[in-house]
């Protein structure tokens, strides 16, 4: 894993330190990376089990087996810890498909989203982080960055399709990828419609048709 602040004091006084670097601003290695991995794993477990509103840095330190000062100094608030967790999730996400067909690439993207949201751990973790983003500005910004990273990762598939002549010149690649996932998250958060491959394929077909028709141009 990469990113995160680079010092790991082991005192245990539990007091936040003002002016701590923003998570992700310094790349750690060695013990620092192992501490970050343990803390982020503990934070993910706590979010899945209890939700964002009960996320407690002292409890995260206990779960991770590290000093409280380490956690307070490097993250400072539950929101910044959640933000770093999202940064890590973006880094760990699977790369985009490059099948040579826009329809197949978008289908792969949609099915990956569905698989992630249906995963017993990942799905509950996303729900907790989405809930956090509704009440905390830092969590909201982190969630926006996460989706920006994932959209940019898959936007290259649309750019390649434009080069092959599958979609009109000037197609907005990011808008196409967003159009794939939007109905899936709508089903997750609003309608309760089953998240399955049929829904994923329908979302991919709709986005592909809109792109080919020029409806998603810049």
CSV table of C-alpha atoms in Angstrom, one decimal:
chain,number,residue,atom,x,y,z
A,1,UNK,CA,0.0,0.0,0.0
A,2,UNK,CA,1.1,3.6,-0.6
A,3,UNK,CA,0.4,7.1,0.6
A,4,UNK,CA,-0.1,8.5,4.1
A,5,UNK,CA,1.9,10.5,6.6
A,6,UNK,CA,5.4,9.2,7.3
A,7,UNK,CA,6.0,9.3,11.1
A,8,UNK,CA,4.7,6.7,13.6
A,9,UNK,CA,5.3,7.7,17.2
A,10,UNK,CA,4.2,5.0,19.7
A,11,UNK,CA,3.2,7.1,22.7
A,12,UNK,CA,-0.3,6.4,23.9
A,13,UNK,CA,-1.8,9.7,25.2
A,14,UNK,CA,-4.7,9.9,22.7
A,15,UNK,CA,-4.3,13.7,22.0
A,16,UNK,CA,-4.6,15.0,18.5
A,17,UNK,CA,-1.6,16.9,17.1
A,18,UNK,CA,-2.4,20.1,15.3
A,19,UNK,CA,-0.9,20.6,11.8
A,20,UNK,CA,-0.6,16.9,10.9
A,21,UNK,CA,0.0,16.3,7.2
A,22,UNK,CA,-3.1,15.5,5.1
A,23,UNK,CA,-3.3,11.7,4.6
A,24,UNK,CA,-1.8,10.8,1.2
A,25,UNK,CA,0.6,13.7,1.2
A,26,UNK,CA,3.7,11.6,2.1
A,27,UNK,CA,4.4,8.1,0.8
A,28,UNK,CA,5.4,5.7,3.6
A,29,UNK,CA,7.4,2.6,3.6
A,30,UNK,CA,8.6,-0.1,5.9
A,31,UNK,CA,7.0,0.0,9.4
A,32,UNK,CA,5.0,3.1,8.5
A,33,UNK,CA,3.3,1.2,5.6
A,34,UNK,CA,2.6,-1.7,7.9
A,35,UNK,CA,1.0,0.5,10.5
A,36,UNK,CA,-1.1,2.2,7.9
A,37,UNK,CA,-2.2,-1.1,6.5
A,38,UNK,CA,-3.2,-2.3,10.0
A,39,UNK,CA,-5.1,0.9,10.8
A,40,UNK,CA,-6.9,1.0,7.5
A,41,UNK,CA,-7.9,-2.6,7.9
A,42,UNK,CA,-9.2,-1.9,11.4
A,43,UNK,CA,-11.1,1.2,10.2
A,44,UNK,CA,-12.7,-0.8,7.4
A,45,UNK,CA,-13.8,-3.5,9.9
A,46,UNK,CA,-15.3,-0.9,12.2
A,47,UNK,CA,-17.1,0.9,9.4
A,48,UNK,CA,-18.6,-2.4,8.2
A,49,UNK,CA,-19.7,-3.4,11.8
A,50,UNK,CA,-20.8,-0.1,13.3
A,51,UNK,CA,-21.0,2.6,10.6
A,52,UNK,CA,-19.3,6.0,10.3
A,53,UNK,CA,-21.1,7.7,13.2
A,54,UNK,CA,-19.5,5.3,15.7
A,55,UNK,CA,-16.0,5.4,14.2
A,56,UNK,CA,-13.6,6.1,17.1
A,57,UNK,CA,-9.9,6.6,16.7
A,58,UNK,CA,-9.0,5.1,20.0
A,59,UNK,CA,-10.9,2.0,19.2
A,60,UNK,CA,-9.3,1.8,15.8
A,61,UNK,CA,-5.9,2.0,17.5
A,62,UNK,CA,-6.8,-0.8,19.8
A,63,UNK,CA,-8.0,-3.0,16.9
A,64,UNK,CA,-4.9,-2.3,14.9
A,65,UNK,CA,-2.6,-2.9,17.9
A,66,UNK,CA,-0.9,0.5,17.6
A,67,UNK,CA,-0.6,3.5,19.9
A,68,UNK,CA,-3.4,6.0,20.0
A,69,UNK,CA,-1.0,8.9,19.4
A,70,UNK,CA,0.1,7.2,16.1
A,71,UNK,CA,-3.5,7.3,14.9
A,72,UNK,CA,-4.4,10.8,16.2
A,73,UNK,CA,-1.2,12.3,14.8
A,74,UNK,CA,-1.5,10.7,11.3
A,75,UNK,CA,-5.2,11.0,10.8
A,76,UNK,CA,-6.6,13.4,13.5
A,77,UNK,CA,-10.3,12.8,12.8
A,78,UNK,CA,-12.6,9.9,11.7
A,79,UNK,CA,-13.3,11.8,8.5
A,80,UNK,CA,-9.6,12.0,7.6
A,81,UNK,CA,-9.2,8.3,8.4
A,82,UNK,CA,-12.2,7.5,6.1
A,83,UNK,CA,-10.7,9.7,3.4
A,84,UNK,CA,-7.4,7.8,3.6
A,85,UNK,CA,-9.3,4.5,3.4
A,86,UNK,CA,-11.0,5.7,0.2
A,87,UNK,CA,-7.6,6.7,-1.2
A,88,UNK,CA,-6.3,3.2,-0.5
A,89,UNK,CA,-9.4,1.6,-2.0
A,90,UNK,CA,-8.8,3.6,-5.2
A,91,UNK,CA,-5.2,2.4,-5.3
A,92,UNK,CA,-6.2,-1.2,-4.8
A,93,UNK,CA,-9.1,-1.2,-7.4
A,94,UNK,CA,-8.8,-3.4,-10.4
A,95,UNK,CA,-7.6,-1.9,-13.7
A,96,UNK,CA,-9.9,-1.2,-16.5
A,97,UNK,CA,-10.6,-3.8,-19.2
A,98,UNK,CA,-9.4,-3.3,-22.8
A,99,UNK,CA,-11.3,-5.8,-24.9
A,100,UNK,CA,-11.3,-3.9,-28.2
A,101,UNK,CA,-15.0,-3.4,-28.0
A,102,UNK,CA,-16.7,-0.5,-26.2
A,103,UNK,CA,-19.8,-2.6,-25.4
A,104,UNK,CA,-17.7,-5.3,-23.8
A,105,UNK,CA,-15.5,-2.8,-21.9
A,106,UNK,CA,-18.6,-1.0,-20.5
A,107,UNK,CA,-20.2,-4.4,-19.6
A,108,UNK,CA,-17.0,-5.3,-17.7
A,109,UNK,CA,-17.1,-2.0,-15.8
A,110,UNK,CA,-20.7,-2.4,-14.9
A,111,UNK,CA,-20.3,-6.0,-13.7
A,112,UNK,CA,-17.3,-5.0,-11.6
A,113,UNK,CA,-19.3,-2.3,-9.9
A,114,UNK,CA,-22.1,-4.7,-9.2
A,115,UNK,CA,-19.7,-7.3,-7.9
A,116,UNK,CA,-18.1,-4.8,-5.5
A,117,UNK,CA,-21.4,-3.5,-4.2
A,118,UNK,CA,-22.7,-7.1,-3.6
A,119,UNK,CA,-19.5,-8.1,-1.8
A,120,UNK,CA,-20.4,-8.7,1.9
A,121,UNK,CA,-17.5,-6.5,3.1
A,122,UNK,CA,-17.0,-4.1,0.3
A,123,UNK,CA,-20.7,-3.4,-0.2
A,124,UNK,CA,-21.3,-2.5,3.4
A,125,UNK,CA,-18.1,-0.5,3.5
A,126,UNK,CA,-19.3,1.6,0.5
A,127,UNK,CA,-22.7,2.2,2.1
A,128,UNK,CA,-21.0,3.4,5.3
A,129,UNK,CA,-18.7,5.7,3.4
A,130,UNK,CA,-21.5,7.1,1.3
A,131,UNK,CA,-23.4,7.8,4.5
A,132,UNK,CA,-20.4,9.6,5.9
A,133,UNK,CA,-20.1,11.8,2.8
A,134,UNK,CA,-23.6,13.1,3.4
A,135,UNK,CA,-22.7,14.5,6.8
A,136,UNK,CA,-19.0,15.3,6.6
A,137,UNK,CA,-17.3,17.6,4.1
A,138,UNK,CA,-14.0,15.8,4.2
A,139,UNK,CA,-15.6,12.4,3.7
A,140,UNK,CA,-17.6,13.9,0.8
A,141,UNK,CA,-14.4,15.3,-0.9
A,142,UNK,CA,-12.7,12.0,-0.4
A,143,UNK,CA,-15.5,10.1,-2.0
A,144,UNK,CA,-15.5,12.5,-4.9
A,145,UNK,CA,-11.8,11.9,-5.4
A,146,UNK,CA,-12.3,8.1,-5.2
A,147,UNK,CA,-14.9,8.2,-8.0
A,148,UNK,CA,-12.8,10.6,-10.1
A,149,UNK,CA,-9.9,8.1,-9.9
A,150,UNK,CA,-12.1,5.2,-11.0
A,151,UNK,CA,-13.8,7.1,-13.8
A,152,UNK,CA,-10.4,8.3,-15.1
A,153,UNK,CA,-9.2,4.7,-15.0
A,154,UNK,CA,-12.0,3.5,-17.2
A,155,UNK,CA,-12.3,6.6,-19.4
A,156,UNK,CA,-9.4,5.4,-21.6
A,157,UNK,CA,-11.7,2.6,-22.9
A,158,UNK,CA,-14.0,5.3,-24.4
A,159,UNK,CA,-11.0,7.2,-25.8
A,160,UNK,CA,-9.9,4.0,-27.5
A,161,UNK,CA,-13.4,3.5,-28.9
A,162,UNK,CA,-13.3,7.0,-30.3
A,163,UNK,CA,-10.1,6.2,-32.1
A,164,UNK,CA,-11.7,3.0,-33.5
A,165,UNK,CA,-14.6,5.0,-34.8
A,166,UNK,CA,-17.2,3.4,-32.5
A,167,UNK,CA,-18.3,6.7,-31.0
A,168,UNK,CA,-18.4,10.2,-32.5
A,169,UNK,CA,-15.4,12.5,-32.2
A,170,UNK,CA,-15.7,14.6,-29.1
A,171,UNK,CA,-17.4,12.0,-27.0
A,172,UNK,CA,-17.1,12.8,-23.3
A,173,UNK,CA,-15.3,9.7,-22.0
A,174,UNK,CA,-15.9,10.5,-18.3
A,175,UNK,CA,-19.6,11.1,-18.9
A,176,UNK,CA,-19.9,7.7,-20.6
A,177,UNK,CA,-18.3,5.9,-17.6
A,178,UNK,CA,-20.4,7.9,-15.2
A,179,UNK,CA,-23.5,6.9,-17.2
A,180,UNK,CA,-22.7,3.2,-16.6
A,181,UNK,CA,-22.5,3.4,-12.8
A,182,UNK,CA,-25.2,6.0,-12.1
A,183,UNK,CA,-28.2,3.6,-12.4
A,184,UNK,CA,-26.3,1.0,-10.4
A,185,UNK,CA,-25.8,3.4,-7.4
A,186,UNK,CA,-29.4,4.7,-7.9
A,187,UNK,CA,-30.6,1.1,-7.4
A,188,UNK,CA,-28.4,0.7,-4.4
A,189,UNK,CA,-29.4,3.8,-2.6
A,190,UNK,CA,-33.0,4.5,-3.8
A,191,UNK,CA,-35.0,1.8,-5.5
A,192,UNK,CA,-33.7,-1.4,-3.9
A,193,UNK,CA,-33.7,-3.1,-7.3
A,194,UNK,CA,-31.5,-6.2,-7.3
A,195,UNK,CA,-27.9,-5.5,-8.2
A,196,UNK,CA,-27.2,-8.3,-10.6
A,197,UNK,CA,-25.6,-8.9,-14.0
A,198,UNK,CA,-28.8,-8.2,-15.8
A,199,UNK,CA,-29.0,-4.7,-14.4
A,200,UNK,CA,-25.3,-4.2,-15.0
A,201,UNK,CA,-25.7,-5.3,-18.7
A,202,UNK,CA,-28.7,-3.0,-19.1
A,203,UNK,CA,-26.7,0.0,-17.7
A,204,UNK,CA,-23.8,-0.8,-20.0
A,205,UNK,CA,-26.0,-1.1,-23.1
A,206,UNK,CA,-27.8,2.2,-22.3
A,207,UNK,CA,-24.5,4.1,-21.8
A,208,UNK,CA,-23.0,2.6,-25.0
A,209,UNK,CA,-26.1,3.5,-27.1
A,210,UNK,CA,-26.1,7.0,-25.8
A,211,UNK,CA,-22.4,7.4,-26.6
A,212,UNK,CA,-22.8,6.0,-30.1
A,213,UNK,CA,-25.7,8.3,-30.7
A,214,UNK,CA,-23.7,11.4,-29.8
A,215,UNK,CA,-25.7,12.1,-26.7
A,216,UNK,CA,-22.7,12.2,-24.4
A,217,UNK,CA,-20.4,14.6,-26.3
A,218,UNK,CA,-18.4,17.4,-24.8
